[in-house]
mmCIF file of C-alpha atoms in Angstrom:
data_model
loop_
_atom_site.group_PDB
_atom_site.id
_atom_site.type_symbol
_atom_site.label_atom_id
_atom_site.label_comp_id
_atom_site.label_asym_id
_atom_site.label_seq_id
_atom_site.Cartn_x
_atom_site.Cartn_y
_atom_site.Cartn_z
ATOM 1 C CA UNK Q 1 0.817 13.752 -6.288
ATOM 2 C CA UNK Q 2 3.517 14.110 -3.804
ATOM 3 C CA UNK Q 3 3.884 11.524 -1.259
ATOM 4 C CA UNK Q 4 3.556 14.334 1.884
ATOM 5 C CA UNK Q 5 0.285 15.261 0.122
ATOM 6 C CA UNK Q 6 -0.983 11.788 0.042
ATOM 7 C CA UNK Q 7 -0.326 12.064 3.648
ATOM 8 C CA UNK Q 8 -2.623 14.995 4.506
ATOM 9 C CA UNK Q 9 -5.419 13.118 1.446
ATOM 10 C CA UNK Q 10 -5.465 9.863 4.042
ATOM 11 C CA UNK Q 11 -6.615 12.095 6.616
ATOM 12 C CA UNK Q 12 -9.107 13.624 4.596
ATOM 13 C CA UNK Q 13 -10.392 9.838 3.584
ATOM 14 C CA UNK Q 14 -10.840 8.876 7.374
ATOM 15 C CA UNK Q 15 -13.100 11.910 7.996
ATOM 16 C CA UNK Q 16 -15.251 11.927 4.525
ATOM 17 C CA UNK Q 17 -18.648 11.471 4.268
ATOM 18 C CA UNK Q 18 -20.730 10.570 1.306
ATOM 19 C CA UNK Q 19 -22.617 12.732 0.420
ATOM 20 C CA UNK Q 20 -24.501 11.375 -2.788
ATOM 21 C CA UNK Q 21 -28.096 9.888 -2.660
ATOM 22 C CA UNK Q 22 -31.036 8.731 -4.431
ATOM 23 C CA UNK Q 23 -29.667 7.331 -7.575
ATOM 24 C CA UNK Q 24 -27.004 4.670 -6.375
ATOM 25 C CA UNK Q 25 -29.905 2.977 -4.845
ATOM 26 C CA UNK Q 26 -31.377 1.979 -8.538
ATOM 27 C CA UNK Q 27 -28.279 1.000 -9.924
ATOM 28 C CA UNK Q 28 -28.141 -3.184 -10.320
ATOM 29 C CA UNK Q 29 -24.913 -5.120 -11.482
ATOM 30 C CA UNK Q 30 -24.635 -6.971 -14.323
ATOM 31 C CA UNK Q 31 -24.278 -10.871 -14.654
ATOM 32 C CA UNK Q 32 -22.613 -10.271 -18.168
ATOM 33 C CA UNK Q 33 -18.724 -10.971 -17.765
ATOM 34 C CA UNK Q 34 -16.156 -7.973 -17.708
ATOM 35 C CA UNK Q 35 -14.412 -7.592 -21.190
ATOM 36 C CA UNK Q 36 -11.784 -6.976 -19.181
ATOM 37 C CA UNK Q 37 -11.597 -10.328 -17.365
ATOM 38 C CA UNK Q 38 -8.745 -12.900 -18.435
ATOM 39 C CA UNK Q 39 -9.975 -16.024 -19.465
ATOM 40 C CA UNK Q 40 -7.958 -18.833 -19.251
ATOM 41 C CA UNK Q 41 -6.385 -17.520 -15.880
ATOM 42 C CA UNK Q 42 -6.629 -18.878 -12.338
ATOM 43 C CA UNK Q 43 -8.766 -21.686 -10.992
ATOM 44 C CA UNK Q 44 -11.330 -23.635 -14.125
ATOM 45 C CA UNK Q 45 -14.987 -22.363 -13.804
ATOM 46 C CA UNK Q 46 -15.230 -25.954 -11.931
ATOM 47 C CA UNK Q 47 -13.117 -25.098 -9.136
ATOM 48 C CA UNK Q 48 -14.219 -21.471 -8.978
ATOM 49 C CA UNK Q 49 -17.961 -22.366 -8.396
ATOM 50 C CA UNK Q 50 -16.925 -24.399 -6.121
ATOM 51 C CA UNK Q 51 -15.062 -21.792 -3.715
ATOM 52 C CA UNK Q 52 -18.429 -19.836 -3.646
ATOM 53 C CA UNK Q 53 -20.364 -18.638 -1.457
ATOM 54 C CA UNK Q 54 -17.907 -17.013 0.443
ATOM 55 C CA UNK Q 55 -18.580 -14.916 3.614
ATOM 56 C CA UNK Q 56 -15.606 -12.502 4.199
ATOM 57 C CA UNK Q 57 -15.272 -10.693 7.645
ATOM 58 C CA UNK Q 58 -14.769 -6.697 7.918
ATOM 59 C CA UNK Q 59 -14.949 -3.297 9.676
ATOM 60 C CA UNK Q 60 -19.093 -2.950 8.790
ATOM 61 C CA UNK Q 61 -19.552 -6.677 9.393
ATOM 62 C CA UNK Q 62 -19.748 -9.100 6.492
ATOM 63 C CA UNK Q 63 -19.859 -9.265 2.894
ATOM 64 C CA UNK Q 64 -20.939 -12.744 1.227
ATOM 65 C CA UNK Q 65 -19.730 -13.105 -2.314
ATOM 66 C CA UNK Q 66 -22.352 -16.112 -4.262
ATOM 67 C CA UNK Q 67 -20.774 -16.271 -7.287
ATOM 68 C CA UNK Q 68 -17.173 -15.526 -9.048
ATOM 69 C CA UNK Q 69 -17.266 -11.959 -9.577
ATOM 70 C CA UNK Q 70 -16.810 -11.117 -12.877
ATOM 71 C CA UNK Q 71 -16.456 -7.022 -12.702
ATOM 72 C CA UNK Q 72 -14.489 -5.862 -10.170
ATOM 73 C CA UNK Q 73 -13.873 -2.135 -9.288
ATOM 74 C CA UNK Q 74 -10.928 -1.798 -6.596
ATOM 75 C CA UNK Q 75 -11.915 1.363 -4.327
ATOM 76 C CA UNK Q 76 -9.152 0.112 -2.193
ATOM 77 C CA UNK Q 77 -6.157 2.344 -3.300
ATOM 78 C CA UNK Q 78 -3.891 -0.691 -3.964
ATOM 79 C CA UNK Q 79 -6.058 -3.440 -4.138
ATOM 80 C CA UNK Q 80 -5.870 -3.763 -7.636
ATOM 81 C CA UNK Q 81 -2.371 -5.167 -7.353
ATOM 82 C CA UNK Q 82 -3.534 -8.474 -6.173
ATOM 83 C CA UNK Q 83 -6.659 -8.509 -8.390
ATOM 84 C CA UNK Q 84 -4.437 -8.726 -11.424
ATOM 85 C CA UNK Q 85 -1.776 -11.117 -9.401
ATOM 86 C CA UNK Q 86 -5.020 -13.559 -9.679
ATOM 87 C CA UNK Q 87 -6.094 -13.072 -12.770
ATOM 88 C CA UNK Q 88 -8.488 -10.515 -12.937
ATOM 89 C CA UNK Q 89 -8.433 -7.161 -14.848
ATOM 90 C CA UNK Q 90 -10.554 -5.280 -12.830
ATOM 91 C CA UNK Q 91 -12.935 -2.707 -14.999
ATOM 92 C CA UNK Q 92 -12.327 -0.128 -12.394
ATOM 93 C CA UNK Q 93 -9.487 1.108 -10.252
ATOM 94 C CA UNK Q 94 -9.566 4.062 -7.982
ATOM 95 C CA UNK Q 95 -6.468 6.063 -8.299
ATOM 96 C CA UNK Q 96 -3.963 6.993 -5.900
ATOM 97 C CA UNK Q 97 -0.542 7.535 -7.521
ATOM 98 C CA UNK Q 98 -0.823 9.357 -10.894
ATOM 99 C CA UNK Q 99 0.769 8.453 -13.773
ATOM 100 C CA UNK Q 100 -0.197 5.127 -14.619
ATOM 101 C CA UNK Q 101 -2.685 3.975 -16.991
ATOM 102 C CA UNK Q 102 -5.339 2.200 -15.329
ATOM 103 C CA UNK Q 103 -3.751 2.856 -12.443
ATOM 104 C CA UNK Q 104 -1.637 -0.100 -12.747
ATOM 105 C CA UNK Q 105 2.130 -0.071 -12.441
ATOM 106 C CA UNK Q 106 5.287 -1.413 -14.572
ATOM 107 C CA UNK Q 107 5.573 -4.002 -12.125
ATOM 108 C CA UNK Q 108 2.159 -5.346 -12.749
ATOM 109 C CA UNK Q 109 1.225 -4.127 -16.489
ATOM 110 C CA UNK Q 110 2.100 -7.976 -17.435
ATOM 111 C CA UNK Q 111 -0.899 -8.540 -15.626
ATOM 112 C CA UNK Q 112 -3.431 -7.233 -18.405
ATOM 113 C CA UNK Q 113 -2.314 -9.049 -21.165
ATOM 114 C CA UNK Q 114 -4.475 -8.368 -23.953
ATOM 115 C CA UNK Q 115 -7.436 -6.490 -21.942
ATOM 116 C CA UNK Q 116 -8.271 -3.040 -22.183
ATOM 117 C CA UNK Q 117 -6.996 -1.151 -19.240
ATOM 118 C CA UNK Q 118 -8.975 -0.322 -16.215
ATOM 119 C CA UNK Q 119 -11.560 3.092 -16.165
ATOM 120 C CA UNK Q 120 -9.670 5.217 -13.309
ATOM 121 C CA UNK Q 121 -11.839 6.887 -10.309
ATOM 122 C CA UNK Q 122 -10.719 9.368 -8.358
ATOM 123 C CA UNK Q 123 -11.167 10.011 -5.055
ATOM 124 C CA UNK Q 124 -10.473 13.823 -3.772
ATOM 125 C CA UNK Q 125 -11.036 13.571 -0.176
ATOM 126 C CA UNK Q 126 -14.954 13.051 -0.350
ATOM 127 C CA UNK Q 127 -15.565 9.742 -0.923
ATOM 128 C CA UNK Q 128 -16.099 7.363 -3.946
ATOM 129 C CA UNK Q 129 -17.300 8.300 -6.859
ATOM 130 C CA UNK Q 130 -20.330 6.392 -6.292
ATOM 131 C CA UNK Q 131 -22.866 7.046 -9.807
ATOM 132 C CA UNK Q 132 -19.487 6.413 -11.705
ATOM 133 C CA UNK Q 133 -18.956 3.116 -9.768
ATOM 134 C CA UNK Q 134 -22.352 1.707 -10.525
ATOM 135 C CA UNK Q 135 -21.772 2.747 -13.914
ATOM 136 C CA UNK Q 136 -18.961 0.067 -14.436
ATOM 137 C CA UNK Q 137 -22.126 -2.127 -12.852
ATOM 138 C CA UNK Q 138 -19.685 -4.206 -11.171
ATOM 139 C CA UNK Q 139 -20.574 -7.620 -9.118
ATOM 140 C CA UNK Q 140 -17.865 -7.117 -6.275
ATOM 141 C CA UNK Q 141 -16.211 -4.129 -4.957
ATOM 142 C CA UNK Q 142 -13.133 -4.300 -2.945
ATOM 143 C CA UNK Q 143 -11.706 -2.134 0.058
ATOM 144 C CA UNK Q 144 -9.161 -3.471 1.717
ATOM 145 C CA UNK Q 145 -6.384 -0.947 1.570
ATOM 146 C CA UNK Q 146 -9.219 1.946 2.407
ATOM 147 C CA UNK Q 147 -10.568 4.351 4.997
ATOM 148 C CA UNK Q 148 -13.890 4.030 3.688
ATOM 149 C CA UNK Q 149 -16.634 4.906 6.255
ATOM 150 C CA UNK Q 150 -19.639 3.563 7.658
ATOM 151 C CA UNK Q 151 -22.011 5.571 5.352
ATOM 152 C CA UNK Q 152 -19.840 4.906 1.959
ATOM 153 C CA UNK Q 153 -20.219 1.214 2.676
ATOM 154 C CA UNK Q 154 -23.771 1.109 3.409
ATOM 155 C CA UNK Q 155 -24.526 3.611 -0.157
ATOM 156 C CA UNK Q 156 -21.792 1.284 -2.652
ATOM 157 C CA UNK Q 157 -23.450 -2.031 -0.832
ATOM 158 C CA UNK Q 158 -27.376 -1.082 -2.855
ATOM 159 C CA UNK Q 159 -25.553 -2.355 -5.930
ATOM 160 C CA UNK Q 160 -22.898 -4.341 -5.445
ATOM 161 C CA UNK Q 161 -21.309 -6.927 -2.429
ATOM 162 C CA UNK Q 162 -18.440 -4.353 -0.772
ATOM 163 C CA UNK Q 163 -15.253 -5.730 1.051
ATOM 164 C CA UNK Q 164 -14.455 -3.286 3.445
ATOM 165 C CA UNK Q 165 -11.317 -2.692 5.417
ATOM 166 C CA UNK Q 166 -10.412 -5.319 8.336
ATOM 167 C CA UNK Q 167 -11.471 -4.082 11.700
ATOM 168 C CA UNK Q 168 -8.820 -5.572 13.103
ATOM 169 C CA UNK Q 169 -6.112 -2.930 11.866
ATOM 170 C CA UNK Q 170 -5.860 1.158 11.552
ATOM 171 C CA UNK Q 171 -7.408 2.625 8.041
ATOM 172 C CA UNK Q 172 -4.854 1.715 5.610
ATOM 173 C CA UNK Q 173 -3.540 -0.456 7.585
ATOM 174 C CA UNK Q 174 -3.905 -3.980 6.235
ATOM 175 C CA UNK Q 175 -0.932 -6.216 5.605
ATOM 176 C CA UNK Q 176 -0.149 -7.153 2.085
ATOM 177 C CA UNK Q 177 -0.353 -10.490 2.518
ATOM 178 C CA UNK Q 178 -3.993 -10.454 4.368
ATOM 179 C CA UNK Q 179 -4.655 -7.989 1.565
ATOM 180 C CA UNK Q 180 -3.974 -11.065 -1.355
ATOM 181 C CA UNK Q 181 -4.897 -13.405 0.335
ATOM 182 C CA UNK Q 182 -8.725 -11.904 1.469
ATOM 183 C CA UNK Q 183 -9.056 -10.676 -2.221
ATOM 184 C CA UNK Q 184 -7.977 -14.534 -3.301
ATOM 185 C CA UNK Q 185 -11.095 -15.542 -1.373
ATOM 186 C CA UNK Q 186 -13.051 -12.883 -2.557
ATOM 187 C CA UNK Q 187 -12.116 -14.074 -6.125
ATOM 188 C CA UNK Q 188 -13.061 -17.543 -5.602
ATOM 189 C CA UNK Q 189 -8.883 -18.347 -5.664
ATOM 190 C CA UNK Q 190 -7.532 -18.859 -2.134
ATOM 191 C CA UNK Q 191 -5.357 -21.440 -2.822
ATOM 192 C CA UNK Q 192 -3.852 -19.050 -5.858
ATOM 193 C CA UNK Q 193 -3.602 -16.562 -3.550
ATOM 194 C CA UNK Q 194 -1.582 -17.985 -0.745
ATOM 195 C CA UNK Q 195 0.932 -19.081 -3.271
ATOM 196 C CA UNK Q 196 1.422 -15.740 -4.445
ATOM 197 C CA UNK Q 197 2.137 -14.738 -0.572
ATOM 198 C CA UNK Q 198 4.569 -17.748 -0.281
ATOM 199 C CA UNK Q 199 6.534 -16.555 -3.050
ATOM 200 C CA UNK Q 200 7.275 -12.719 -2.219
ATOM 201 C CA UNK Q 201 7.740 -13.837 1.776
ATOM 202 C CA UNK Q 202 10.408 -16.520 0.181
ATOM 203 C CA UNK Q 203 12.043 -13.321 -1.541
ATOM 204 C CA UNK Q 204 11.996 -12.126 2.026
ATOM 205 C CA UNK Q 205 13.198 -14.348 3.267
ATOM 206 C CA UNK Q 206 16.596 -14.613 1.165
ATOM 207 C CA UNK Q 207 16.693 -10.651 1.671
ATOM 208 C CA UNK Q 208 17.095 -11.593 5.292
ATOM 209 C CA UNK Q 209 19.710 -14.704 4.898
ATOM 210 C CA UNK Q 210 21.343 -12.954 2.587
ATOM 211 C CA UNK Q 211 22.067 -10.127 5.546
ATOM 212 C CA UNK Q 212 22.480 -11.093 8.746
ATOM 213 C CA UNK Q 213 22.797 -7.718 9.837
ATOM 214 C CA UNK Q 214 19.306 -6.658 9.941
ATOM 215 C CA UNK Q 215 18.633 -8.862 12.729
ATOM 216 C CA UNK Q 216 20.135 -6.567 15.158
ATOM 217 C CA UNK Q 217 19.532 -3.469 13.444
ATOM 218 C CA UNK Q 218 16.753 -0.562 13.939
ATOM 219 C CA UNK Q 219 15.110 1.160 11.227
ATOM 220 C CA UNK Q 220 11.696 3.578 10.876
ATOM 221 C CA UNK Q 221 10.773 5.482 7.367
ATOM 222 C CA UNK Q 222 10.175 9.267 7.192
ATOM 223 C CA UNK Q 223 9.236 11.765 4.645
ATOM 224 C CA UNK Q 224 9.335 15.535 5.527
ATOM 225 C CA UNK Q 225 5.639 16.705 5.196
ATOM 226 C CA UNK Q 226 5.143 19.441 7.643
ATOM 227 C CA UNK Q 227 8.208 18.616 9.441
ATOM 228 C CA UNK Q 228 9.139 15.305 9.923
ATOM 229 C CA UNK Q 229 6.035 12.736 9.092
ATOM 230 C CA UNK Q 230 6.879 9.191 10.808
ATOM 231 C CA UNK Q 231 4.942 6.122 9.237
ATOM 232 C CA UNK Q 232 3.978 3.562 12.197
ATOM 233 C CA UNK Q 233 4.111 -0.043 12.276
ATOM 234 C CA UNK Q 234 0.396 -0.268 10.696
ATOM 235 C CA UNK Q 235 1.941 1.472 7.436
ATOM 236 C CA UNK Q 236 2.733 -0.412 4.723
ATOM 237 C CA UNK Q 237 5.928 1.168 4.540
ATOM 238 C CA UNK Q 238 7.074 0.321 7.657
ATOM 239 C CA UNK Q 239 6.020 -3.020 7.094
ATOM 240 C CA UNK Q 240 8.555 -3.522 4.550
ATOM 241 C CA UNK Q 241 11.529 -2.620 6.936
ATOM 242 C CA UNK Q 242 9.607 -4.979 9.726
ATOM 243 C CA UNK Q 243 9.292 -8.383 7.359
ATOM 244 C CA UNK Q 244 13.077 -7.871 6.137
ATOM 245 C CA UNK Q 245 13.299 -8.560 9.795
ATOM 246 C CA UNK Q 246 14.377 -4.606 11.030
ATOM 247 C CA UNK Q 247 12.920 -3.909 14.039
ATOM 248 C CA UNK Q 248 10.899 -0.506 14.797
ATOM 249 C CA UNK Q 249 11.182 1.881 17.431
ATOM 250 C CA UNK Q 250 10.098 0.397 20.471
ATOM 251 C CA UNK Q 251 7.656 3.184 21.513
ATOM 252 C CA UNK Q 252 6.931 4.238 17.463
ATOM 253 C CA UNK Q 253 3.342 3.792 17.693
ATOM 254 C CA UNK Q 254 2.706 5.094 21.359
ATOM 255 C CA UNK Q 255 4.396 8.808 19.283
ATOM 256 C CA UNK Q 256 2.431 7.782 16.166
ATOM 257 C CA UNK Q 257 -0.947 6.753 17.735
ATOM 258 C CA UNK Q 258 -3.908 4.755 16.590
ATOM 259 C CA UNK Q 259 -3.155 5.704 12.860
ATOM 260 C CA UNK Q 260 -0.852 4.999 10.137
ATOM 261 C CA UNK Q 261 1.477 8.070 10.747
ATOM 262 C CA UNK Q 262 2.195 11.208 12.382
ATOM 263 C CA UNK Q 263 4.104 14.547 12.194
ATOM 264 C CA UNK Q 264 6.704 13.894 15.214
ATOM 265 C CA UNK Q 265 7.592 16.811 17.446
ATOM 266 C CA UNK Q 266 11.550 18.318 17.426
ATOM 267 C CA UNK Q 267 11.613 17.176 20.908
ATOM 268 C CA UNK Q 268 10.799 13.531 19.574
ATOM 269 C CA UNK Q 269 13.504 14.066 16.927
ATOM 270 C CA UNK Q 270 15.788 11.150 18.248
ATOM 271 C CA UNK Q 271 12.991 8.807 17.061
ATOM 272 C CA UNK Q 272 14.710 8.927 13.767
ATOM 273 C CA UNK Q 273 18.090 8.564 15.395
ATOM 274 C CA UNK Q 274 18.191 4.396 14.132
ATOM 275 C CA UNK Q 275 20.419 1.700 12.940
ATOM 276 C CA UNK Q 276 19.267 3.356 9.078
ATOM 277 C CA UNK Q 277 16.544 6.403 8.509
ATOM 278 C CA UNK Q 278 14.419 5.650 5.552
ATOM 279 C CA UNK Q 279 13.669 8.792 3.544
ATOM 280 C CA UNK Q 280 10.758 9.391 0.826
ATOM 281 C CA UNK Q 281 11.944 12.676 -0.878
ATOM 282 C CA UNK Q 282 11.216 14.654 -3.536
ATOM 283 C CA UNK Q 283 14.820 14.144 -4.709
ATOM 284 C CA UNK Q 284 17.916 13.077 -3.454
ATOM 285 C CA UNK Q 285 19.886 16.024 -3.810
ATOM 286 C CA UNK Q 286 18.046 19.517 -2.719
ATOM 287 C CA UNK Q 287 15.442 17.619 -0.585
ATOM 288 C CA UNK Q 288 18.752 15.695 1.112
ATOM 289 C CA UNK Q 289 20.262 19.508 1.629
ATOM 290 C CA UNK Q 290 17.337 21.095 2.790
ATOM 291 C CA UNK Q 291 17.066 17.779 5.240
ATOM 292 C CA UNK Q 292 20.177 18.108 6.592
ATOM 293 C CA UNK Q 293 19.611 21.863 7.401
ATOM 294 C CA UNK Q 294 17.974 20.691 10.166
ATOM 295 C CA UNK Q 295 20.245 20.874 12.988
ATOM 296 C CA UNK Q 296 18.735 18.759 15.385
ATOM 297 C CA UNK Q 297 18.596 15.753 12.858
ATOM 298 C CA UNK Q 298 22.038 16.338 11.095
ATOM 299 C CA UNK Q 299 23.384 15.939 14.802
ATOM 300 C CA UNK Q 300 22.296 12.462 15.451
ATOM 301 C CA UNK Q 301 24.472 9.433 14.737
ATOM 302 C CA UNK Q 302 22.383 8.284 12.070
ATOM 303 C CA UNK Q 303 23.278 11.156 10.109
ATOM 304 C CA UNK Q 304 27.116 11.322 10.921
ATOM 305 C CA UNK Q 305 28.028 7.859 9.717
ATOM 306 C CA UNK Q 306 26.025 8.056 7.161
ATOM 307 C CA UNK Q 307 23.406 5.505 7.640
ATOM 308 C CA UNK Q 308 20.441 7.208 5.370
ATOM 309 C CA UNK Q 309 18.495 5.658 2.747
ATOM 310 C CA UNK Q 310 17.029 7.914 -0.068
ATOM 311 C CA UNK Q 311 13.767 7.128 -1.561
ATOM 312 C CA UNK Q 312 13.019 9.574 -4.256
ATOM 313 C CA UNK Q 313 9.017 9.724 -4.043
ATOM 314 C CA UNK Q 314 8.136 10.444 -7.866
ATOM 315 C CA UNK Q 315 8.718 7.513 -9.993
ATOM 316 C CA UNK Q 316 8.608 3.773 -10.285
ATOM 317 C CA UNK Q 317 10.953 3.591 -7.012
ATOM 318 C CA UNK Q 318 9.349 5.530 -5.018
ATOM 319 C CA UNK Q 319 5.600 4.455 -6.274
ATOM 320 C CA UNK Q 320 6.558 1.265 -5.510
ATOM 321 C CA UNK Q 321 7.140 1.613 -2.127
ATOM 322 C CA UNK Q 322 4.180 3.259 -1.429
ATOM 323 C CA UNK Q 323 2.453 1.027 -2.837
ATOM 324 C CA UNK Q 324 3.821 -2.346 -1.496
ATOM 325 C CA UNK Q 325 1.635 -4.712 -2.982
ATOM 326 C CA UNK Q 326 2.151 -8.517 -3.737
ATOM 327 C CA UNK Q 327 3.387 -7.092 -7.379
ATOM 328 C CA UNK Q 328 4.911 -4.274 -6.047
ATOM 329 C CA UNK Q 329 7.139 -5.905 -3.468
ATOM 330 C CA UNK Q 330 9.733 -7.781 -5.448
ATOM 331 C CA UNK Q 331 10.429 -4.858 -7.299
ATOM 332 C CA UNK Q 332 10.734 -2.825 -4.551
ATOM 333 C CA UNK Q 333 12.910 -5.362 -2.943
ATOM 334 C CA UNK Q 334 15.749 -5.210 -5.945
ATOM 335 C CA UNK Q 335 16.424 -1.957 -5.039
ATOM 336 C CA UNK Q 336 15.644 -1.211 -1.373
ATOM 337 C CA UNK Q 337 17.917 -4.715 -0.065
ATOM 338 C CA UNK Q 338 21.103 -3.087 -1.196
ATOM 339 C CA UNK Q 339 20.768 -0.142 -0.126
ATOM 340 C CA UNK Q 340 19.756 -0.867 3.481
ATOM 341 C CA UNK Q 341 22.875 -3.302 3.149
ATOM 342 C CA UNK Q 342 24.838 -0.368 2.907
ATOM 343 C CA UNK Q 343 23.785 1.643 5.501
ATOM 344 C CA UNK Q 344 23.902 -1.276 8.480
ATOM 345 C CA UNK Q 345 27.049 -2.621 7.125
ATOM 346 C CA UNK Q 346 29.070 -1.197 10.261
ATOM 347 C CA UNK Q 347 31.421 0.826 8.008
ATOM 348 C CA UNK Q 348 30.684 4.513 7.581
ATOM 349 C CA UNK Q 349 32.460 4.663 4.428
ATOM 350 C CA UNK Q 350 30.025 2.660 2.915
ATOM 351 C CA UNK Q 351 28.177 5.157 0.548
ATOM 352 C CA UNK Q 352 24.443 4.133 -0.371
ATOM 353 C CA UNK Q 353 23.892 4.336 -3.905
ATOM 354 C CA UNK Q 354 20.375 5.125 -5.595
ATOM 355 C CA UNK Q 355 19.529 2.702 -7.456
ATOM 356 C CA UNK Q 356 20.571 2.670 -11.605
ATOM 357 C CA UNK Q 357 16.764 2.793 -12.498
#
């Protein structure tokens, strides 16, 4: 699925309503352990019972777990990333980018070991596919990185405890590490879980010794659905750019408003005119053309000395970004560092490569 399409889906998601009925209502979970779940992983059964019952905080309220889930579906359309970071193979993923058995990527197919890879939902705009979830009778369904609604909640909470979004952030909006670290508690493995956050923010955190020069530079990340779509500081994506310690566009999210992105107007064009413009294209050879044909853009600084980063949007690269997950972040990180190296370097010669693979 292109990544402009995904755009105009997460609008669709904000606005759904669940529509099924009846059924759902009868459907129980099951205290018989996932085939899918990894023994040996994680915290002993000691320590786990011990983290439990846990009352986690969200959009609709709260959800207390009372036991260590054993089948977890992810409805979340990334939240499967830290599931497997602790552990867990959930027995159902909701899928997002295509592609990928399970719905799990390269970066995280270490994660499974031996287990048999996740069933994949889908969700199409109208919600999740509810009778399919409470097929998978799972004991703890997760949310986080979601636009489920009030009425989804309330139907997928008759059979199961649901972890809904934070309130405290847009729809798709929560930060990675929150993300891990809610799902560690969720999972009966906080302490796991905040380890796993320490050790991608350390990864950061040599990005950003390693170049000085982001300190003082300005970045934002674009893809051209409709025009020019601008992700705000709520979007993963940006978030990236942020925590390598880039700033955003000081008004960015009075243009984007109270979501994760927006189609800017040509009169807000110079939005994009930063210390480096992060593209998710297609390619990065017609889509880079077809970009440039855009007068207004190709006329801003950022475009003259060459200070564009190309993010093709199908593959592992590209996936990867839009997924940034605990998992998905190092990877991501290999191959975004150098090239926004390039592009704040002060030297307009400087040519940004795409990354070998």
């Amino acid at each position: 699925m292109p990544r402009a399409t995904r755009a105009t889906r997460f609008a669709g998601l904000l606005a759904s309503v669940l529509m099924l009925v009846g059924a759902v209502a009868a459907c129980g979970s099951s205290d018989s352990p996932s085939d899918a779940s990894k023994p040996g992983s994680g915290s002993t059964k000691a320590s786990a019972s011990k983290a439990f019952p846990v009352t986690i905080a969200h959009k609709y309220g709260s959800t207390t777990v009372k036991a260590e889930p054993k089948r977890v579906v992810t409805v979340g359309l990334t939240d499967q990333d830290a599931v497997l970071a602790l552990g867990t193979v959930p027995v159902g993923t909701t899928e997002w980018i295509g592609g990928y058995k399970g719905a799990v990527g390269p970066w995280a197919q270490d994660k499974l070991g031996s287990a048999a890879a996740p069933t994949v939902l889908k969700d199409t705009g109208t919600g999740p596919q509810v009778e399919k979830i409470a097929a998978l009778k799972p004991d703890l369904i997760l949310a986080l990185y979601s636009g489920l609604t009030k009425a989804q909640y309330d139907t997928l909470s008759k059979f199961a405890p649901v972890v809904a979004q934070p309130k405290e952030f847009n729809d798709y909006g929560i930060p990675w590490q929150q993300q891990t670290e809610t799902i560690g508690k969720a999972l009966g493995k906080p302490d796991e879980a905040k380890k796993l956050v320490e050790g991608v923010e350390a990864k950061f955190a040599e990005a950003k010794k390693a170049n000085p020069a982001f300190a003082d530079a300005t970045a934002v990340m674009a893809t051209p659905y409709e025009g020019t779509f601008v992700y705000g500081s709520q979007d993963a994506r940006s978030r990236l750019l942020a925590d390598l310690g880039l700033k955003l566009p000081a008004d960015l999210d009075k243009v984007i408003g109270d979501q994760f992105g927006a189609n800017i107007s040509k009169e807000r064009t110079d939005l994009l005119d930063q210390s480096v413009a992060v593209w998710i294209l297609p390619d990065a050879t017609k889509a880079v053309t077809k970009l440039h044909q855009n007068k207004l853009y190709a006329d801003l600084k950022v475009v003259k000395e060459g200070r564009e980063v190309f993010v093709p949007e199908t593959g592992d690269y590209g996936n990867a970004v839009s997924l940034s997950t605990v998992l998905s972040i190092p990877y991501v990180l290999d191959r975004l560092v150098p090239q926004l190296a390039a592009a704040v370097d002060g030297d307009p010669a400087t040519k940004v490569e795409q990354p070998a693979s």
